mmCIF file of C-alpha atoms in Angstrom:
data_model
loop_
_atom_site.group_PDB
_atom_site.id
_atom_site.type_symbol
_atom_site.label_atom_id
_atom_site.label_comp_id
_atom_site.label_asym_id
_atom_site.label_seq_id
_atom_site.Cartn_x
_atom_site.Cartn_y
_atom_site.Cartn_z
ATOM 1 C CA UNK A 52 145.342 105.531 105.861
ATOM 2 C CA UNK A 53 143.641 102.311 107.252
ATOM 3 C CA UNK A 54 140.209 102.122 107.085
ATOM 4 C CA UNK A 55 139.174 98.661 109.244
ATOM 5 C CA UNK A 56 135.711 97.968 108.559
ATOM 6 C CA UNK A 57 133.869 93.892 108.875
ATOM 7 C CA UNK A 58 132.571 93.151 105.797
ATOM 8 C CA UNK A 59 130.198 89.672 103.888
ATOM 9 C CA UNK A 60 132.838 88.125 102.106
ATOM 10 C CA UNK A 61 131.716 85.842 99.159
ATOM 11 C CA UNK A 62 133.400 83.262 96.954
ATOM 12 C CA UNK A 63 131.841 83.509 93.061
ATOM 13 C CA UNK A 64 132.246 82.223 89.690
ATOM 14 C CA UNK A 65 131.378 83.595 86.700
ATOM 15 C CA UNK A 66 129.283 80.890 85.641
ATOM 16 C CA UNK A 67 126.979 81.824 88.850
ATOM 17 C CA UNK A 68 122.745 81.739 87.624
ATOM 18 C CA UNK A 69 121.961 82.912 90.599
ATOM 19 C CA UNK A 70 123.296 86.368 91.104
ATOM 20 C CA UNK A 71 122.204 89.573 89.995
ATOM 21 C CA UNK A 72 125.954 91.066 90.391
ATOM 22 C CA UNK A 73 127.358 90.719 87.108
ATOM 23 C CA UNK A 74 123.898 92.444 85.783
ATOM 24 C CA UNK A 75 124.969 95.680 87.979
ATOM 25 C CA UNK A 76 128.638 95.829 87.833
ATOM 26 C CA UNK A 77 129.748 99.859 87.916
ATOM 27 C CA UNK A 78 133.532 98.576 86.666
ATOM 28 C CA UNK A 79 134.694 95.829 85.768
ATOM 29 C CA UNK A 80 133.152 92.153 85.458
ATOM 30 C CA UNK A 81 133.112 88.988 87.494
ATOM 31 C CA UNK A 82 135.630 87.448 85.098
ATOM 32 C CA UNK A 83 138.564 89.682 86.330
ATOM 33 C CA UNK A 84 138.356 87.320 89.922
ATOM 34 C CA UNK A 85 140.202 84.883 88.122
ATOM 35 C CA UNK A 86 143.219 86.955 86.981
ATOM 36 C CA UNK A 87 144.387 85.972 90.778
ATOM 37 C CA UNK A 88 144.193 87.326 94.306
ATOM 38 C CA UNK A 89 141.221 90.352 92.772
ATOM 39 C CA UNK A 90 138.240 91.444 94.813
ATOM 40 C CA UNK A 91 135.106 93.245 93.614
ATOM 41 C CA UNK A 92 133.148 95.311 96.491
ATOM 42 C CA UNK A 93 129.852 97.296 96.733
ATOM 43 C CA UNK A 94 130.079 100.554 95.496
ATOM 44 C CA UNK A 95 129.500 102.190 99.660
ATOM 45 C CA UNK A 96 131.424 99.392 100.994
ATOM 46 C CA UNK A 97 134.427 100.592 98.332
ATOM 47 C CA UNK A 98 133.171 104.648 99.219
ATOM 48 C CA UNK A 99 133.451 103.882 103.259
ATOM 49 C CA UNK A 100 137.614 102.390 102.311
ATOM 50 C CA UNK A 101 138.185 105.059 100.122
ATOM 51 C CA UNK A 102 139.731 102.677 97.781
ATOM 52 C CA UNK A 103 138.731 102.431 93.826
ATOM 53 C CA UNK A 104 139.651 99.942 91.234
ATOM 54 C CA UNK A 105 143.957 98.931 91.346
ATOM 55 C CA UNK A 106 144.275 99.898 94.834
ATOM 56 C CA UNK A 107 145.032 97.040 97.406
ATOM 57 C CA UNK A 108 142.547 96.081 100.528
ATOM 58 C CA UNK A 109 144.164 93.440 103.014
ATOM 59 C CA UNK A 110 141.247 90.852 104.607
ATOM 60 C CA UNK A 111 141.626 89.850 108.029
ATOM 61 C CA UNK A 112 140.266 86.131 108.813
ATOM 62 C CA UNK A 113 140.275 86.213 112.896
ATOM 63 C CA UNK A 114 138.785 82.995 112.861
ATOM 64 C CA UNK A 115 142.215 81.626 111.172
ATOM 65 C CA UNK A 116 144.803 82.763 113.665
ATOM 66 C CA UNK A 117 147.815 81.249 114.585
ATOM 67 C CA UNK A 118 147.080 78.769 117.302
ATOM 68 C CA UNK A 119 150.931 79.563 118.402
ATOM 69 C CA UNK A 120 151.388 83.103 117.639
ATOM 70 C CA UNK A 121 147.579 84.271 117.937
ATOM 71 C CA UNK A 122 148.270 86.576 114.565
ATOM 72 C CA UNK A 123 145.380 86.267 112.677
ATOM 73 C CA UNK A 124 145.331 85.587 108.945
ATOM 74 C CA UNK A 125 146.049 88.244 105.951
ATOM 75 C CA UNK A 126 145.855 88.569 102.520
ATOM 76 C CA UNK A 127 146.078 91.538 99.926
ATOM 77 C CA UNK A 128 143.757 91.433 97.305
ATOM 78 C CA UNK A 129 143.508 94.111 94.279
ATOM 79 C CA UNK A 130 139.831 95.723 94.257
ATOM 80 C CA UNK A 131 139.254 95.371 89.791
ATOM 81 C CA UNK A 132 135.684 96.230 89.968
ATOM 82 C CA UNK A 133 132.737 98.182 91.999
ATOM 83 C CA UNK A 134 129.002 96.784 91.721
ATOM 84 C CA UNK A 135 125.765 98.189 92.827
ATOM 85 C CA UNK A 136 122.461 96.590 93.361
ATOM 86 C CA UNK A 137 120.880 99.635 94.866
ATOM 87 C CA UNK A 138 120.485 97.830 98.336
ATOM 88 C CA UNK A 139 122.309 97.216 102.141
ATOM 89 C CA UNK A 140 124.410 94.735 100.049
ATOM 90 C CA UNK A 141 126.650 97.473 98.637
ATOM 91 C CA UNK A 142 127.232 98.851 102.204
ATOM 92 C CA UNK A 143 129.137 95.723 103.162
ATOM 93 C CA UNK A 144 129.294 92.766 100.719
ATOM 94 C CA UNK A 145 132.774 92.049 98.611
ATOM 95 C CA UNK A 146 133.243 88.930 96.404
ATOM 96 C CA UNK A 147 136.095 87.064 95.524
ATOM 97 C CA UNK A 148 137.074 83.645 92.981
ATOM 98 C CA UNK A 149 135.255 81.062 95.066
ATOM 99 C CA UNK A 150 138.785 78.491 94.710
ATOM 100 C CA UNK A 151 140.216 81.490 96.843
ATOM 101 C CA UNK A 152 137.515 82.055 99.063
ATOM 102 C CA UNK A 153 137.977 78.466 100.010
ATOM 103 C CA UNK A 154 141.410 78.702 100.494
ATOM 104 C CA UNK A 155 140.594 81.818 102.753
ATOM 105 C CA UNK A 156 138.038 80.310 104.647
ATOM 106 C CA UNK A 157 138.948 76.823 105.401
ATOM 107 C CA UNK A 158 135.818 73.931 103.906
ATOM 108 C CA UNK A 159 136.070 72.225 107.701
ATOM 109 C CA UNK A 160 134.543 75.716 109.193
ATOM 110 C CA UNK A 161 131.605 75.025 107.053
ATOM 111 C CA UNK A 162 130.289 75.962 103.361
ATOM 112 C CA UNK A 163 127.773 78.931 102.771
ATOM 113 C CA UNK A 164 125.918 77.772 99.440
ATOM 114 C CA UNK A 165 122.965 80.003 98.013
ATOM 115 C CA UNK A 166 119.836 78.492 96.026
ATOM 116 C CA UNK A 167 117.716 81.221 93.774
ATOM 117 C CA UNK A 168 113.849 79.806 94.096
ATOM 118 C CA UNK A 169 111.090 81.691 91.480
ATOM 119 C CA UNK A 170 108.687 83.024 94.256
ATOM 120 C CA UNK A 171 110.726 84.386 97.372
ATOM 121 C CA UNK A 172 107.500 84.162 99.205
ATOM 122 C CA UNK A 173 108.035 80.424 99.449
ATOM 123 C CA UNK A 174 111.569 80.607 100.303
ATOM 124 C CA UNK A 175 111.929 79.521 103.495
ATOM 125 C CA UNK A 176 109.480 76.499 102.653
ATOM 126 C CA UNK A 177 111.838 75.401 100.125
ATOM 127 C CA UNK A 178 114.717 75.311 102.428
ATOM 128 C CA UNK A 179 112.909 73.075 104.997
ATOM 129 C CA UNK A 180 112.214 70.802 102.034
ATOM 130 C CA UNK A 181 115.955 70.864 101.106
ATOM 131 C CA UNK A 182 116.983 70.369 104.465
ATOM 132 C CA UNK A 183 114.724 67.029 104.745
ATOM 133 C CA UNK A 184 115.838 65.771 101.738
ATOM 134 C CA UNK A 185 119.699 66.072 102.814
ATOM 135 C CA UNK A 186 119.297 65.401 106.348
ATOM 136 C CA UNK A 187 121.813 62.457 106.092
ATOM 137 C CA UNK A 188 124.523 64.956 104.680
ATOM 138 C CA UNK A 189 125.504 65.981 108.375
ATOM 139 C CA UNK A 190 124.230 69.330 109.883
ATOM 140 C CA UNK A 191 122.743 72.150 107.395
ATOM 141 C CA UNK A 192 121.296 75.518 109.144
ATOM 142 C CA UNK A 193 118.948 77.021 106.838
ATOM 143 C CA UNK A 194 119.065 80.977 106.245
ATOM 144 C CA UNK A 195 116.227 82.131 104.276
ATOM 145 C CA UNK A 196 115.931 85.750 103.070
ATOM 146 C CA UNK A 197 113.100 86.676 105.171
ATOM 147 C CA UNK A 198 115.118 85.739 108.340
ATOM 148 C CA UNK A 199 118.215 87.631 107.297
ATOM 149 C CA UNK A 200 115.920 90.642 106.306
ATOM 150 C CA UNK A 201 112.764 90.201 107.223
ATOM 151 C CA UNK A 202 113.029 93.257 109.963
ATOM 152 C CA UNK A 203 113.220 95.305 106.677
ATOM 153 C CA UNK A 204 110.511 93.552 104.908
ATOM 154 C CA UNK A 205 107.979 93.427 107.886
ATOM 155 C CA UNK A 206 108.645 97.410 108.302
ATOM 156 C CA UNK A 207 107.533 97.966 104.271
ATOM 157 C CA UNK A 208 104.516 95.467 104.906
ATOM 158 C CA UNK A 209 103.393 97.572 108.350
ATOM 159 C CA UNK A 210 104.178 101.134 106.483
ATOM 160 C CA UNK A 211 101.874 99.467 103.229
ATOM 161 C CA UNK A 212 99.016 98.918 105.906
ATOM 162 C CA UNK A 213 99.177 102.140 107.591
ATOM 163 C CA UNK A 214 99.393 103.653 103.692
ATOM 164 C CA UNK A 215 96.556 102.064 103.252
ATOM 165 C CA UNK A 216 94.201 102.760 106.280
ATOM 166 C CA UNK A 217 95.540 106.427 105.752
ATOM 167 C CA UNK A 218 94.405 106.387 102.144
ATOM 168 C CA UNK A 219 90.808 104.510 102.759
ATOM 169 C CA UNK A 220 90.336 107.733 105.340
ATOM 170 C CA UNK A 221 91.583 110.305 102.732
ATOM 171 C CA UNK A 222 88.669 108.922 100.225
ATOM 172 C CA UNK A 223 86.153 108.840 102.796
ATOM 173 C CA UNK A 224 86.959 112.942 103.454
ATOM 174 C CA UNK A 225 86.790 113.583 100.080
ATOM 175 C CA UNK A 226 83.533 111.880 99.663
ATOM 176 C CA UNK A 227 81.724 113.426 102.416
ATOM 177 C CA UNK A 228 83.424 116.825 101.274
ATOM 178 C CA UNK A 229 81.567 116.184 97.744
ATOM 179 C CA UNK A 230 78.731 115.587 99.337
ATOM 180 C CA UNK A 231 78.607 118.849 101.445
ATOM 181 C CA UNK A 232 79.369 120.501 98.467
ATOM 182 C CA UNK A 233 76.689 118.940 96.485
ATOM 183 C CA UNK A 234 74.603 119.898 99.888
ATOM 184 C CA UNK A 235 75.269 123.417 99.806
ATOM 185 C CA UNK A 236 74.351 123.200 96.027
ATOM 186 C CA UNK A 237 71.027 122.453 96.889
ATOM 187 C CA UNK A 238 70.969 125.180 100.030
ATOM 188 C CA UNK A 239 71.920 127.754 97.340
ATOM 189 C CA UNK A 240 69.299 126.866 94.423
ATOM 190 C CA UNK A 241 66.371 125.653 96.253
ATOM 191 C CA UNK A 242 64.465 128.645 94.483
ATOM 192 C CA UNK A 243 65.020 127.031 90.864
ATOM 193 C CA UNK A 244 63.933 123.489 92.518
ATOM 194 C CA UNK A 245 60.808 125.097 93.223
ATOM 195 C CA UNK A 246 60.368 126.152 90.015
ATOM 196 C CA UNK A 247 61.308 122.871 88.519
ATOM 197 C CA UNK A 248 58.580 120.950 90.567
ATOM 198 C CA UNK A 249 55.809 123.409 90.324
ATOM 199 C CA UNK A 250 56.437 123.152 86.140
ATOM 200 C CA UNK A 251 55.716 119.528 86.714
ATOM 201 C CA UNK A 252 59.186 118.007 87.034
ATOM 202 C CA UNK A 253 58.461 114.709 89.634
ATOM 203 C CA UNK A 254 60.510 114.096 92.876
ATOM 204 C CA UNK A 255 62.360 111.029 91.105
ATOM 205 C CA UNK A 256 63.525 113.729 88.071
ATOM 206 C CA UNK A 257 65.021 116.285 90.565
ATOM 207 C CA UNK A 258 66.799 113.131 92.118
ATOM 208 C CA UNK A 259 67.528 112.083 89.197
ATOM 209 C CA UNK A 260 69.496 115.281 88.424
ATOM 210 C CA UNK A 261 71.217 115.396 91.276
ATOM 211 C CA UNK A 262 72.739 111.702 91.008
ATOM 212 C CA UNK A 263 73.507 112.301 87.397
ATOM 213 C CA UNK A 264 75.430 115.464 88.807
ATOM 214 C CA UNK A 265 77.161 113.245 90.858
ATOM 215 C CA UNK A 266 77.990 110.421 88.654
ATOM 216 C CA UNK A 267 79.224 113.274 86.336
ATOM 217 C CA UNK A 268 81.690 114.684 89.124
ATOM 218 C CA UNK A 269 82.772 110.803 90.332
ATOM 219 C CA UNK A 270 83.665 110.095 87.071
ATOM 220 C CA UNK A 271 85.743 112.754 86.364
ATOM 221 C CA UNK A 272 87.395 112.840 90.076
ATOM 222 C CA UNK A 273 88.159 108.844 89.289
ATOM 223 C CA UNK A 274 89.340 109.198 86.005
ATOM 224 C CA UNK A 275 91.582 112.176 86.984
ATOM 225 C CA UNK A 276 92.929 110.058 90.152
ATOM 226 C CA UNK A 277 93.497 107.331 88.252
ATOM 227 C CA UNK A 278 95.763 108.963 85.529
ATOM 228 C CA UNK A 279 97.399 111.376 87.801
ATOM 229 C CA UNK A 280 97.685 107.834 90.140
ATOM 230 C CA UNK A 281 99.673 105.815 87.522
ATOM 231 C CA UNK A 282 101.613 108.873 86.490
ATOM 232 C CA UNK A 283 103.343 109.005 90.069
ATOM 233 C CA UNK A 284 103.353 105.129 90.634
ATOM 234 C CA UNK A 285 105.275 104.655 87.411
ATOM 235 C CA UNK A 286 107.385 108.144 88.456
ATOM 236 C CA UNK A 287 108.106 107.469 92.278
ATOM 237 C CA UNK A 288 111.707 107.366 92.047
ATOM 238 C CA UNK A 289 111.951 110.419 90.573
ATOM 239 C CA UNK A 290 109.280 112.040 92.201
ATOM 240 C CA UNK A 291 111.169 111.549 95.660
ATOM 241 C CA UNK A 292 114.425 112.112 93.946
ATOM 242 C CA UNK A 293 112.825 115.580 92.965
ATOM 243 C CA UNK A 294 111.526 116.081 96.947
ATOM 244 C CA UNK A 295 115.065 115.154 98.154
ATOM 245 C CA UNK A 296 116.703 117.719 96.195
ATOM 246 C CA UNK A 297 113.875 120.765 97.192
ATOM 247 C CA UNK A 298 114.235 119.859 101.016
ATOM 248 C CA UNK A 299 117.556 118.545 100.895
ATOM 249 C CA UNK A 300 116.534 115.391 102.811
ATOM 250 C CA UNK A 301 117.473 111.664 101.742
ATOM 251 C CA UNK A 302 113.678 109.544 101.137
ATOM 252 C CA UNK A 303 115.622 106.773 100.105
ATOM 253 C CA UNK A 304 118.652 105.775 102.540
ATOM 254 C CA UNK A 305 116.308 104.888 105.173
ATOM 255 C CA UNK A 306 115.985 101.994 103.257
ATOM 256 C CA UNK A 307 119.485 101.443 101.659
ATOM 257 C CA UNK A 308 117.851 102.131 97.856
ATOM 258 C CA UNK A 309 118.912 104.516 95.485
ATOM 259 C CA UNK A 310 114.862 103.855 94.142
ATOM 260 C CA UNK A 311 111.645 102.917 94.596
ATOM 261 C CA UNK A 312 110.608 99.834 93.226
ATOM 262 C CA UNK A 313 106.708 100.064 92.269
ATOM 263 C CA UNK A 314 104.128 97.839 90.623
ATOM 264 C CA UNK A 315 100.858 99.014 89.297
ATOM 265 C CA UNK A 316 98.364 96.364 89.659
ATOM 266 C CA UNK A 317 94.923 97.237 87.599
ATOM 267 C CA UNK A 318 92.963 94.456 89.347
ATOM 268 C CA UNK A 319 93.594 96.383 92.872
ATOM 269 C CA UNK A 320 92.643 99.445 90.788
ATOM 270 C CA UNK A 321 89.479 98.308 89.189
ATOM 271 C CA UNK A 322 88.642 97.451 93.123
ATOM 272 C CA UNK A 323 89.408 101.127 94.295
ATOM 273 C CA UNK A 324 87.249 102.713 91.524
ATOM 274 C CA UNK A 325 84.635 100.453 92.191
ATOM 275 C CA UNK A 326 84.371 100.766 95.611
ATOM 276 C CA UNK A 327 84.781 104.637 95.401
ATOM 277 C CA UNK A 328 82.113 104.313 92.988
ATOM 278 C CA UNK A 329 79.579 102.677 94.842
ATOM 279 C CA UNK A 330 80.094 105.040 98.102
ATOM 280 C CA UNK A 331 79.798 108.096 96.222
ATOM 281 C CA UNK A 332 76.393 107.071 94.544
ATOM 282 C CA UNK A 333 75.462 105.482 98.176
ATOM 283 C CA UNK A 334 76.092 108.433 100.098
ATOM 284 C CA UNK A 335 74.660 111.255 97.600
ATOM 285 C CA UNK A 336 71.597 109.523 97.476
ATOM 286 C CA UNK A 337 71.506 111.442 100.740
ATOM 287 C CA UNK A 338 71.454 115.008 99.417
ATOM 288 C CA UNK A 339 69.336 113.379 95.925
ATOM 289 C CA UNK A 340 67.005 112.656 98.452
ATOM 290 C CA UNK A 341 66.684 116.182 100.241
ATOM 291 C CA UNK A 342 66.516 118.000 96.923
ATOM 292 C CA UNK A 343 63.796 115.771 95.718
ATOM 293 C CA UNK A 344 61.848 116.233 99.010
ATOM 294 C CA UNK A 345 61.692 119.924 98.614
ATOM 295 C CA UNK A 346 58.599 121.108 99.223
ATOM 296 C CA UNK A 347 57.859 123.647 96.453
ATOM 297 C CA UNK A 348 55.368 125.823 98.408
ATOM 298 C CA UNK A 349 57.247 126.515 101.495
ATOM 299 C CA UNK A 350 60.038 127.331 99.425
ATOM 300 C CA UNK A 351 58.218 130.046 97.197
ATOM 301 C CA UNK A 352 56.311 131.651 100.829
ATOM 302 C CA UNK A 353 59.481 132.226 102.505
ATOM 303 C CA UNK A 354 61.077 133.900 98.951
#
């Protein structure tokens, strides 16, 4: 059956730095492109032609037709290996020796050439730079990453705000819920406040118990968040994985990943725990407050 489908063609070598292919090769190995006319494809792109390695795909270069005959140009290749980077690139990228891929695509129509830079985030800084520095060499058009998928990137960097405005709001509703609680605490035992303050206990003790209640119960709530926090950070693949499988939905293909790439970062952490900390003992100063205002007298003529 024929399975026509447009596809990234690539010319490589296997003396390329720059790719992180031959680190996530399925089958077979970038060195099998120079055995002759071989291909290599993404492990969907290969899923999509039903093809596997030693069956033959046949590239179409439109762009190459016959000026006389209009029949474009064709060549077999052999697939000898599947890769997967765990991204859009298997969906549609397939790489061949880059002395054939130049033979395919003629030098005149132009030459694609890919530069690896430490920090992507500067990436499209050190193009311009490039460009500058060439800009005798004839006419360059600079593709940075960010361009080609910055829709993608943009859509993670909105979803990581709205995680985090949803998150901040989640904290402050747990706060004020401690603090009702710690309100309704006082409600319930006003009785043994009394007590307390006509045996002499002073309105900055009682306050003082009720803040060391709720440093006790921060504490614990942080230390519990944190440690159940990293546990799912460092887990997220498999956590969603696990989700996936319960309510047979895909989490992942959304974004073309077969996982979830996570860092934990303790600075940002240290941040959260000590701004959590600081509201909680802010805000219960509120009911510390109440329970050390108590008057003692009114309590024990209405009991």
């Amino acid at each position: 059956m024929i399975f026509p489908k447009g596809i990234n063609l690539k010319g490589t070598s296997k003396d390329s730095e720059i790719s992180i292919i031959p680190d996530n090769m399925l089958i077979g190995s970038l060195d099998d492109l120079k055995l002759g006319s071989n291909i290599i494809l993404g492990e969907a792109l290969a899923y999509d032609l039903n093809v596997g390695p030693g069956d033959s795909v046949k590239l179409v270069n439109i762009s190459e037709s016959n000026p006389l005959l209009g029949v474009p140009r064709i060549i077999s290749f052999k697939v000898s290996g599947i890769f997967s980077v765990g991204s859009e690139i298997d969906q549609s990228y397939a790489l061949i020796d880059n002395n054939l891929f130049k033979s395919f695509i003629k030098p005149e129509n132009g030459e694609n050439i890919e530069i690896r830079v430490e920090n992507v985030l500067t990436a499209r800084e050190t193009g311009r730079d490039l460009i500058k520095s060439l800009e005798n060499e004839g006419y360059i058009r600079l593709s940075s990453w960010d361009q080609l998928y910055g829709g993608l990137f943009r859509a993670v960097q909105l979803e990581k705000i709205m995680v985090s405005l949803l998150m901040s709001l989640i904290l402050l509703v747990a706060i004020i819920s401690l603090l009702i609680s710690i309100n309704n605490l006082i409600k319930t035992n006003e009785k043994e406040i009394a007590i307390l303050r006509t045996m002499g206990y002073s309105r900055n003790q009682i306050q003082r118990i009720f803040l060391q209640l709720i440093f006790t119960v921060g504490v614990i709530g942080i230390a519990l968040g944190n440690l159940l926090g990293y546990l799912f950070a460092s887990n997220i693949t498999e956590f969603l994985l696990f989700l996936s499988r319960v309510f047979d939905i895909s989490m992942l293909d959304v974004y073309y990943l077969d996982y979830f790439p996570s860092i934990v970062k303790f600075n940002q952490i240290l941040m959260i725990n000590l701004v959590t900390f600081v509201l909680l003992m802010l805000f219960g100063l509120i009911p510390a407050r109440k329970a050390a205002n108590t008057n003692p007298i009114n309590i024990i003529n209405h009991s």
